[in-house]
């Protein structure tokens, strides 16, 4: 879809928090999908996706015009000062309509078209199948079975169609337990460890002050029995005790240890979505203070409670992971079991299983514990106009906790910080259908797989941007979080990433990855050159021998057994040699313009007389230093978030868009396809066509 | 000096804060210089230099023995539980005597001997000459002159002998100003910028409530006049106004703007040494809390004020740097002008001049603004038994501020975090004489340059450990600190560096440096191989021609002009060829065992028949991955602080001690000397000797 220009306002001043003194003047464009600010002098463009806008505020008129403060879900915060108040009002009201549509069908994903040939619409939608993920854990097995009762979402409409339950669980138990649980979210398997300990998730029981449900009790006992190694299991209520108590008045509550056999019940004290929303709000306010003192900032950070909440989520996740690691099964719930439960179940799995610390595994984890088990993305992210009290940064916290683990155990994660940022931003962008809707049923009803592109398909095309160069696969089976307060850090890379001057931080990981690739290329080239030299050595020694024979006795030469020599050399110089030594004056190689190049391939590969120079020139030895480059040759400016990639053939630097070809270079021994720029690709094609 | 075993205690349990559950059991040795704990099972040794001990505390007897809590100036904090109380008492009393000698002559530096051949005793003592540093700034010049009046420390015994003052300053002005300033520390030049703006430093004037000194006023005016570009200058009193006011009652104080012409006077509010000492103490307590909540830690960090003080020092330094950058000279003082003044003058220079951001420049800055201008290292670091109220982490704060700048502008610094840590630890270790004593005069009196080794000499031998791979020389002329509170960070790498589990952080910079070196080696090797191939190509094409000629007409050959071909090929294969084509059957190359190897060097270089394999094998193509290696081949275990280095010849990994040879590899085109391990060095020597 082309960007339709809805409005264009000249002489707009853009002010960011740390650059209040020197606002940049430019033109503001309001398109159907983006707000775009163009600075004519610096050729710099700031694009703000409407879907990323969190709030718009019209500030009091100033001497230079009407300021419009825009806060984004990406934590960009920017003020545009528009000369005429009427124009400002127009932009303001247009944005209000655009940034949060009333109907889910107006979301960006239903219009979004990737650049031509980028990837097909169906790519990614079939990457993760729940059955495959459970098969990965060897489920179904003798203890666990696939329950078909939710095929049409009859048991629970916010659960996936496939749910895995103990083999022992009867239909009655499943139905009764579902009825006895908030929103019908009965206990279902989400993770089975290799020691038979499992993580099951559900919502709170409707126990009130005294209600009980025998079948629900039997259900939990059935779960416990799937793990023959211990005679008890944990039931983790992630909520603070007082919240759970309060729920009893509403007929909900928690498991009574007196009724449930063999369970050890724990409250773990993670606050609810409202507390988390307010907390993030306070963090952002702390960052937005005009001229804060150190104490004011530290106090604001402390009193926001954000790091406390992050630590609390990690703490609960660690509790679950440790229990499972020691062989004890855990049933987890909070209130409805789709926020805190999603956080701690997925984080516990991240700690327990190295698979989930790969790019693919992490996506699978999100598919399973967030998408399939019904985390309400559209409500929590405020995709459409909805109750503001439903919005909460639950998924952001999950990414934050993942980042904390990553900072502590960098070698255990296949992905980097950019991967988390891209995930975060696309969960909110609605550019892809992946995170639209509140549960699996919603997404099926919306036919998203047919109507929209998948984020997983997009990401599969950009994997090399997400690689952590420090990753060592399987270095740890399970990892533990260090929960000392000194180890829980404020994630500047997420919440302060747009604050200019704050992040001159070099993407050290990117530089390392690039340097390693350069090494790989050179190693490969050295292998090739060394083999070449070995061939020459072979050729020359034989040649000298032949020459000796030739000069001493020219007549003998034609009797040499040429065929015996053909196979001991990859490049078959010896064949040439034997042909040469056949001393036929009409032989083409005897012509006076005979050059080495014509020797470099055997007779069968007659196409490339210039092979050797091509081989040598096909591998860039020097790579252009990365950090001085500010724009790609396609004139895309590089910012701190874009990945720069070297062309392995010319050594120049390009943006991801301009490096989309992978071919084998003649100068590499391995024949591995490597990234080349479009120019080099064309040249190589031409060389192939014109022998 | 050999370590003399004073005591050996078996079955000691070592407990660190994060490992209270699984103490390690081992043997504790008390030597003349170190406390050493050896874990027999893991072959791990913990060495604590007595000089690094900050405090020793005998804790109440526990069931397993007597605990001895040792806190170090390196921020290591460790508890040894000694089975017998009497033994614990012995260790305790011995340590008390050893860790802080009464006499300065008992310091470690007077006994320390580096490993044989490491570096000579005089190395480093002459690296930095004050005259040279000022010549660097083009001083003396038409405005500034070297004052000889302090040659014997008559003007000020805590100043250097050479001081630079305005040419206009008369003897009377210098003497009177010196007498009117606390401790005689008259205003003297420390930095002259390229725009004639300067930084001068001094101590507070003895102005009391009304005293004035005309000559001191003239002195400041003389300083102002050295900079003809502005008609005023700043006088920066780094203290909070209230502190300066209080000093007036003691006959000290600050400059009265009414008396001093053309000055703009500013208080800048850095707290005194006592506040800073207490603040660091609180930081350490915050880190030592038993099971702190997130809030408890953040509150403790905030109320310690540490980050506030760091920011305040950076803020004042920025003020000075900005003024100088804009062409306004600044005179800086605090009370005595050797703590806060040293901090802000040196940090301002660090911001202003890229030279001070190199390894050498940073050391020169310390030599000038800390050592020459009399920062009282021995008192502030508590080298010997002294008034505990004199101890204060002033230099540590300077390093912390440098680290803050480094984190913000990583590409502007030649050195890395390790460089700062090593500096910090050796300022306290007294292993080198460099930081012993309280001023230049002290160090001369102690004859340190003759009696002790210099830290600069030691560091010169380890430069490759301090390199920041992101450094881009001269990328910025001057740099600015971002003082937003979000940008001022708690330096875990310094204060929490021994907390196990906190720093699984990979030394990403080291890995990048290593990878870049690997690239360099491979590039060099590719150049070499490519040239080799070019030679072969040349040889083969000529050889083919010759062969053709030879076979068609053997008689013609000897008439070929051989000499013309010798010079167009580096390796002179053609000479061989012409010899070959001379068709002399007695020629040695005509022997049937003739091999390529004998062709590979010209006749003059007859020594190495095996050159080509040697060339190819002399460059390691694959380098051993760094992060799996836990010990060097010399069995030194690698910890997070030791630098690992690859041998460029074999690609194996060694500690700095084992890689002390640099030689040119035959397979490199550049002929540059590169690091090789001892084994490879020996092999190469043997190859040279046995042709």
Short mmCIF file of N, CA, C and O in Angstrom, two decimals, chain A residues 37 44 47 91 95 191 256 261 274 315 327 329 365 391 397 408 470 593 615:
data_model
loop_
_atom_site.label_atom_id
_atom_site.label_comp_id
_atom_site.label_asym_id
_atom_site.label_seq_id
_atom_site.Cartn_x
_atom_site.Cartn_y
_atom_site.Cartn_z
N UNK A 37 8.48 12.91 10.00
CA UNK A 37 9.11 14.23 10.13
C UNK A 37 10.39 14.23 9.31
O UNK A 37 11.27 13.38 9.52
N UNK A 44 17.46 13.61 7.27
CA UNK A 44 17.07 12.64 8.28
C UNK A 44 15.55 12.56 8.36
O UNK A 44 14.87 13.58 8.25
N UNK A 47 10.22 8.41 11.48
CA UNK A 47 8.94 7.77 11.15
C UNK A 47 8.28 7.28 12.43
O UNK A 47 8.90 6.57 13.22
N UNK A 91 -3.94 17.97 13.00
CA UNK A 91 -3.06 16.81 13.16
C UNK A 91 -3.49 16.01 14.38
O UNK A 91 -3.59 14.78 14.35
N UNK A 95 -4.78 12.23 14.27
CA UNK A 95 -4.01 11.19 14.97
C UNK A 95 -4.88 10.43 15.95
O UNK A 95 -4.78 9.20 16.07
N UNK A 191 4.56 -27.74 30.15
CA UNK A 191 5.96 -28.15 29.99
C UNK A 191 6.23 -29.45 30.74
O UNK A 191 5.87 -29.58 31.91
N UNK A 256 -7.29 -25.03 48.83
CA UNK A 256 -7.18 -25.29 50.26
C UNK A 256 -6.36 -26.57 50.45
O UNK A 256 -6.77 -27.65 49.99
N UNK A 261 -5.05 -33.24 48.07
CA UNK A 261 -4.07 -34.18 48.60
C UNK A 261 -2.67 -33.87 48.07
O UNK A 261 -2.52 -33.52 46.90
N UNK A 274 -2.73 -3.85 37.12
CA UNK A 274 -2.91 -2.41 37.39
C UNK A 274 -1.67 -1.84 38.06
O UNK A 274 -1.21 -0.75 37.74
N UNK A 315 11.93 -14.15 40.49
CA UNK A 315 12.00 -14.95 41.70
C UNK A 315 11.00 -16.11 41.64
O UNK A 315 11.33 -17.27 41.89
N UNK A 327 12.82 -32.23 40.33
CA UNK A 327 11.93 -33.36 40.10
C UNK A 327 10.53 -33.19 40.65
O UNK A 327 9.75 -34.14 40.66
N UNK A 329 6.80 -31.57 40.35
CA UNK A 329 5.89 -30.91 39.42
C UNK A 329 5.27 -29.68 40.05
O UNK A 329 5.17 -29.58 41.28
N UNK A 365 8.11 -20.71 22.34
CA UNK A 365 7.65 -20.48 23.71
C UNK A 365 6.55 -19.41 23.73
O UNK A 365 5.54 -19.55 24.42
N UNK A 391 -4.99 -2.34 29.67
CA UNK A 391 -3.63 -2.22 29.12
C UNK A 391 -2.62 -2.44 30.24
O UNK A 391 -2.78 -1.92 31.34
N UNK A 397 7.38 -6.96 30.39
CA UNK A 397 8.09 -7.48 31.56
C UNK A 397 8.73 -8.82 31.28
O UNK A 397 9.83 -9.11 31.75
N UNK A 408 22.94 -11.70 32.42
CA UNK A 408 23.69 -12.50 33.38
C UNK A 408 24.35 -13.71 32.73
O UNK A 408 25.39 -14.16 33.18
N UNK A 470 28.16 -14.39 21.27
CA UNK A 470 28.73 -15.09 22.43
C UNK A 470 28.07 -16.44 22.68
O UNK A 470 28.48 -17.19 23.55
N UNK A 593 50.58 -17.22 -27.04
CA UNK A 593 49.85 -16.42 -26.04
C UNK A 593 49.33 -17.28 -24.88
O UNK A 593 48.52 -16.87 -24.10
N UNK A 615 39.20 -15.70 -8.78
CA UNK A 615 39.25 -16.32 -7.46
C UNK A 615 39.84 -15.38 -6.43
O UNK A 615 39.32 -15.21 -5.34
#
